[in-house]
Amino acid sequence: MVTIKNQQRNDQKSEPKNDSKIDDQIDELVSSGENKYLIFYLGEEMYGTPLTSVREVIEYHEPKPVPNMVGYFEGVINVRGEIIGVVDLRKRFGIKSERKCESKLIFDTARGPLAAKVDHVEDVATIRADNIEKNPNLKQDVPAEYFIGIGRAEGQLVNLIQLDQLFTEEELVRPQWGAPS
């Protein structure tokens, strides 16, 4: 198991954020100079997320399926006594891949922790603010709030995303087990 202890992370519960707060956070993140990103692969595409947003990286093992979930929610895992939902980022982004998933990234959301299934964790990279294009001309099918920009790291382009903003508040609503329909 690979574990990244996140010493810079603020352990306070995050509150729901509106668009201007999200924009301010992204501006602060990008304008701060050098930023550390956890680099990972989904299929053949390289992605990065701020290192401070990842609680830990764990080895992949199959989640316990939960019936009637949306397609990109795979089920749940038990991490040291904490039940955590698992999402497949390949399915969320519509990426086809024959690669076997090797890792899960544990991150916090406004409604609690989630585990993101990824193909391979590559490295931690420092990407300077002047090497991030914040406003590329792109059309997206998922919430734009999660997209930080396109970074350049060691001669390669990296899709930079904010994992904790990847799902809308409605998508993160916890099911009411046993509640009448």
mmCIF file of C-alpha atoms in Angstrom:
data_model
loop_
_atom_site.group_PDB
_atom_site.id
_atom_site.type_symbol
_atom_site.label_atom_id
_atom_site.label_comp_id
_atom_site.label_asym_id
_atom_site.label_seq_id
_atom_site.Cartn_x
_atom_site.Cartn_y
_atom_site.Cartn_z
ATOM 1 C CA MET A 1 0.000 0.000 0.000
ATOM 2 C CA VAL A 2 1.262 3.470 -0.910
ATOM 3 C CA THR A 3 0.228 6.152 1.555
ATOM 4 C CA ILE A 4 0.747 9.861 1.126
ATOM 5 C CA LYS A 5 0.412 11.687 4.393
ATOM 6 C CA ASN A 6 -0.975 15.082 3.636
ATOM 7 C CA GLN A 7 0.493 17.488 6.173
ATOM 8 C CA GLN A 8 -0.718 20.680 4.481
ATOM 9 C CA ARG A 9 -4.346 19.551 4.315
ATOM 10 C CA ASN A 10 -6.950 21.435 6.315
ATOM 11 C CA ASP A 11 -8.873 18.777 8.247
ATOM 12 C CA GLN A 12 -11.940 20.938 8.783
ATOM 13 C CA LYS A 13 -15.107 19.788 7.036
ATOM 14 C CA SER A 14 -15.516 21.648 3.789
ATOM 15 C CA GLU A 15 -18.730 23.530 3.284
ATOM 16 C CA PRO A 16 -20.618 23.612 -0.008
ATOM 17 C CA LYS A 17 -18.986 26.146 -2.286
ATOM 18 C CA ASN A 18 -20.553 28.506 -4.758
ATOM 19 C CA ASP A 19 -19.023 29.286 -8.145
ATOM 20 C CA SER A 20 -17.246 32.487 -7.040
ATOM 21 C CA LYS A 21 -15.619 30.694 -4.092
ATOM 22 C CA ILE A 22 -14.492 27.901 -6.414
ATOM 23 C CA ASP A 23 -13.051 30.417 -8.871
ATOM 24 C CA ASP A 24 -11.258 32.190 -6.008
ATOM 25 C CA GLN A 25 -9.791 28.896 -4.783
ATOM 26 C CA ILE A 26 -8.565 27.975 -8.253
ATOM 27 C CA ASP A 27 -7.100 31.473 -8.751
ATOM 28 C CA GLU A 28 -5.326 31.224 -5.380
ATOM 29 C CA LEU A 29 -4.054 27.735 -6.192
ATOM 30 C CA VAL A 30 -2.748 28.745 -9.602
ATOM 31 C CA SER A 31 -1.313 32.155 -8.585
ATOM 32 C CA SER A 32 0.633 30.810 -5.600
ATOM 33 C CA GLY A 33 3.701 30.025 -7.720
ATOM 34 C CA GLU A 34 4.794 26.412 -7.456
ATOM 35 C CA ASN A 35 2.165 23.798 -6.729
ATOM 36 C CA LYS A 36 2.525 20.078 -6.101
ATOM 37 C CA TYR A 37 0.217 17.746 -8.008
ATOM 38 C CA LEU A 38 -0.317 14.007 -7.728
ATOM 39 C CA ILE A 39 0.041 12.713 -11.298
ATOM 40 C CA PHE A 40 -1.993 9.679 -12.395
ATOM 41 C CA TYR A 41 -3.254 7.984 -15.541
ATOM 42 C CA LEU A 42 -6.749 7.210 -16.775
ATOM 43 C CA GLY A 43 -6.271 5.118 -19.889
ATOM 44 C CA GLU A 44 -3.508 6.825 -21.864
ATOM 45 C CA GLU A 45 -4.324 10.292 -20.507
ATOM 46 C CA MET A 46 -2.271 11.958 -17.765
ATOM 47 C CA TYR A 47 -4.135 13.772 -14.991
ATOM 48 C CA GLY A 48 -3.063 15.698 -11.930
ATOM 49 C CA THR A 49 -4.808 16.837 -8.778
ATOM 50 C CA PRO A 50 -3.468 19.095 -6.030
ATOM 51 C CA LEU A 51 -1.530 16.950 -3.600
ATOM 52 C CA THR A 52 -3.247 18.704 -0.703
ATOM 53 C CA SER A 53 -6.634 17.345 -1.845
ATOM 54 C CA VAL A 54 -5.605 13.668 -1.650
ATOM 55 C CA ARG A 55 -5.904 12.035 1.749
ATOM 56 C CA GLU A 56 -4.041 8.888 0.684
ATOM 57 C CA VAL A 57 -3.329 6.495 -2.165
ATOM 58 C CA ILE A 58 -4.193 2.833 -1.646
ATOM 59 C CA GLU A 59 -3.695 -0.315 -3.685
ATOM 60 C CA TYR A 60 -6.700 -1.298 -5.746
ATOM 61 C CA HIS A 61 -9.022 -4.077 -4.599
ATOM 62 C CA GLU A 62 -12.549 -4.782 -5.787
ATOM 63 C CA PRO A 63 -15.272 -2.783 -4.033
ATOM 64 C CA LYS A 64 -18.419 -4.386 -2.632
ATOM 65 C CA PRO A 65 -21.167 -3.642 -5.150
ATOM 66 C CA VAL A 66 -24.185 -1.620 -4.039
ATOM 67 C CA PRO A 67 -27.370 -2.081 -6.098
ATOM 68 C CA ASN A 68 -29.080 0.684 -8.080
ATOM 69 C CA MET A 69 -26.153 3.129 -8.187
ATOM 70 C CA VAL A 70 -25.269 5.322 -11.179
ATOM 71 C CA GLY A 71 -22.825 3.792 -13.650
ATOM 72 C CA TYR A 72 -19.619 5.389 -12.401
ATOM 73 C CA PHE A 73 -20.222 4.479 -8.726
ATOM 74 C CA GLU A 74 -18.676 1.040 -8.283
ATOM 75 C CA GLY A 75 -19.596 0.232 -4.687
ATOM 76 C CA VAL A 76 -17.934 0.662 -1.297
ATOM 77 C CA ILE A 77 -14.691 -0.282 0.453
ATOM 78 C CA ASN A 78 -13.688 -0.469 4.102
ATOM 79 C CA VAL A 79 -10.602 1.606 4.889
ATOM 80 C CA ARG A 80 -9.580 1.116 8.521
ATOM 81 C CA GLY A 81 -13.201 0.890 9.639
ATOM 82 C CA GLU A 82 -14.494 3.741 7.453
ATOM 83 C CA ILE A 83 -16.933 2.828 4.649
ATOM 84 C CA ILE A 84 -16.027 4.828 1.543
ATOM 85 C CA GLY A 85 -17.801 5.022 -1.817
ATOM 86 C CA VAL A 86 -15.762 4.168 -4.924
ATOM 87 C CA VAL A 87 -16.083 6.050 -8.224
ATOM 88 C CA ASP A 88 -14.493 5.046 -11.526
ATOM 89 C CA LEU A 89 -13.047 8.210 -13.051
ATOM 90 C CA ARG A 90 -12.683 6.486 -16.445
ATOM 91 C CA LYS A 91 -16.442 5.962 -16.593
ATOM 92 C CA ARG A 92 -17.100 9.478 -15.246
ATOM 93 C CA PHE A 93 -14.989 10.997 -18.033
ATOM 94 C CA GLY A 94 -16.037 8.510 -20.743
ATOM 95 C CA ILE A 95 -12.513 7.082 -21.144
ATOM 96 C CA LYS A 96 -12.111 3.610 -22.622
ATOM 97 C CA SER A 97 -9.186 1.638 -21.234
ATOM 98 C CA GLU A 98 -7.967 -1.922 -21.278
ATOM 99 C CA ARG A 99 -5.531 -1.229 -18.439
ATOM 100 C CA LYS A 100 -6.053 -2.848 -15.069
ATOM 101 C CA CYS A 101 -6.623 -0.364 -12.251
ATOM 102 C CA GLU A 102 -3.765 -0.313 -9.773
ATOM 103 C CA SER A 103 -4.756 2.375 -7.272
ATOM 104 C CA LYS A 104 -7.456 4.382 -5.558
ATOM 105 C CA LEU A 105 -7.123 8.001 -4.477
ATOM 106 C CA ILE A 106 -8.966 8.748 -1.228
ATOM 107 C CA PHE A 107 -10.224 12.341 -1.090
ATOM 108 C CA ASP A 108 -12.757 14.338 0.912
ATOM 109 C CA THR A 109 -15.926 15.938 -0.423
ATOM 110 C CA ALA A 110 -18.567 18.119 1.215
ATOM 111 C CA ARG A 111 -20.504 14.906 2.016
ATOM 112 C CA GLY A 112 -17.615 12.720 3.159
ATOM 113 C CA PRO A 113 -14.733 10.760 1.671
ATOM 114 C CA LEU A 114 -14.699 9.049 -1.720
ATOM 115 C CA ALA A 115 -12.202 6.762 -3.417
ATOM 116 C CA ALA A 116 -11.375 7.453 -7.062
ATOM 117 C CA LYS A 117 -10.364 4.402 -9.092
ATOM 118 C CA VAL A 118 -7.374 5.243 -11.346
ATOM 119 C CA ASP A 119 -5.210 3.149 -13.654
ATOM 120 C CA HIS A 120 -1.808 4.119 -12.332
ATOM 121 C CA VAL A 121 -0.314 6.712 -9.979
ATOM 122 C CA GLU A 122 2.825 8.101 -11.588
ATOM 123 C CA ASP A 123 4.484 10.673 -9.365
ATOM 124 C CA VAL A 124 4.243 13.969 -7.509
ATOM 125 C CA ALA A 125 5.156 16.876 -9.776
ATOM 126 C CA THR A 126 5.711 20.554 -9.154
ATOM 127 C CA ILE A 127 3.900 22.670 -11.741
ATOM 128 C CA ARG A 128 4.513 26.406 -11.686
ATOM 129 C CA ALA A 129 1.552 28.757 -12.128
ATOM 130 C CA ASP A 130 2.970 30.094 -15.387
ATOM 131 C CA ASN A 131 2.869 26.521 -16.769
ATOM 132 C CA ILE A 132 -0.915 26.208 -16.314
ATOM 133 C CA GLU A 133 -3.407 27.295 -18.973
ATOM 134 C CA LYS A 134 -6.549 28.028 -16.932
ATOM 135 C CA ASN A 135 -8.945 28.785 -19.768
ATOM 136 C CA PRO A 136 -8.405 26.405 -22.670
ATOM 137 C CA ASN A 137 -11.241 26.468 -25.184
ATOM 138 C CA LEU A 138 -12.926 23.160 -24.240
ATOM 139 C CA LYS A 139 -16.451 21.702 -24.150
ATOM 140 C CA GLN A 140 -17.072 19.432 -21.158
ATOM 141 C CA ASP A 141 -19.846 17.025 -20.171
ATOM 142 C CA VAL A 142 -19.054 17.140 -16.441
ATOM 143 C CA PRO A 143 -19.113 20.140 -14.063
ATOM 144 C CA ALA A 144 -16.555 22.779 -15.103
ATOM 145 C CA GLU A 145 -15.869 23.655 -11.456
ATOM 146 C CA TYR A 146 -13.542 20.685 -11.100
ATOM 147 C CA PHE A 147 -11.265 21.659 -14.007
ATOM 148 C CA ILE A 148 -8.200 23.687 -12.965
ATOM 149 C CA GLY A 149 -6.582 23.815 -16.404
ATOM 150 C CA ILE A 150 -3.956 22.185 -18.592
ATOM 151 C CA GLY A 151 -0.515 22.015 -17.017
ATOM 152 C CA ARG A 152 2.876 21.478 -18.580
ATOM 153 C CA ALA A 153 5.143 19.153 -16.609
ATOM 154 C CA GLU A 154 8.431 17.840 -17.943
ATOM 155 C CA GLY A 155 7.385 18.429 -21.552
ATOM 156 C CA GLN A 156 3.988 16.730 -21.222
ATOM 157 C CA LEU A 157 0.456 18.125 -20.996
ATOM 158 C CA VAL A 158 -1.479 17.206 -17.856
ATOM 159 C CA ASN A 159 -5.236 17.626 -17.288
ATOM 160 C CA LEU A 160 -5.427 19.283 -13.848
ATOM 161 C CA ILE A 161 -8.589 18.537 -11.883
ATOM 162 C CA GLN A 162 -9.925 19.311 -8.415
ATOM 163 C CA LEU A 163 -11.222 15.938 -7.160
ATOM 164 C CA ASP A 164 -13.348 17.389 -4.357
ATOM 165 C CA GLN A 165 -15.292 19.483 -6.899
ATOM 166 C CA LEU A 166 -15.836 16.662 -9.397
ATOM 167 C CA PHE A 167 -19.373 15.846 -8.272
ATOM 168 C CA THR A 168 -22.306 18.193 -7.760
ATOM 169 C CA GLU A 169 -24.065 18.394 -4.406
ATOM 170 C CA GLU A 170 -26.992 16.413 -5.871
ATOM 171 C CA GLU A 171 -24.665 13.612 -6.989
ATOM 172 C CA LEU A 172 -23.211 13.352 -3.484
ATOM 173 C CA VAL A 173 -26.526 12.958 -1.646
ATOM 174 C CA ARG A 174 -26.252 9.934 0.592
ATOM 175 C CA PRO A 175 -28.957 7.312 0.133
ATOM 176 C CA GLN A 176 -31.501 6.974 2.916
ATOM 177 C CA TRP A 177 -31.263 3.264 3.596
ATOM 178 C CA GLY A 178 -34.594 1.741 4.514
ATOM 179 C CA ALA A 179 -36.516 4.924 3.783
ATOM 180 C CA PRO A 180 -39.944 4.404 2.199
ATOM 181 C CA SER A 181 -40.105 5.039 -1.557
#
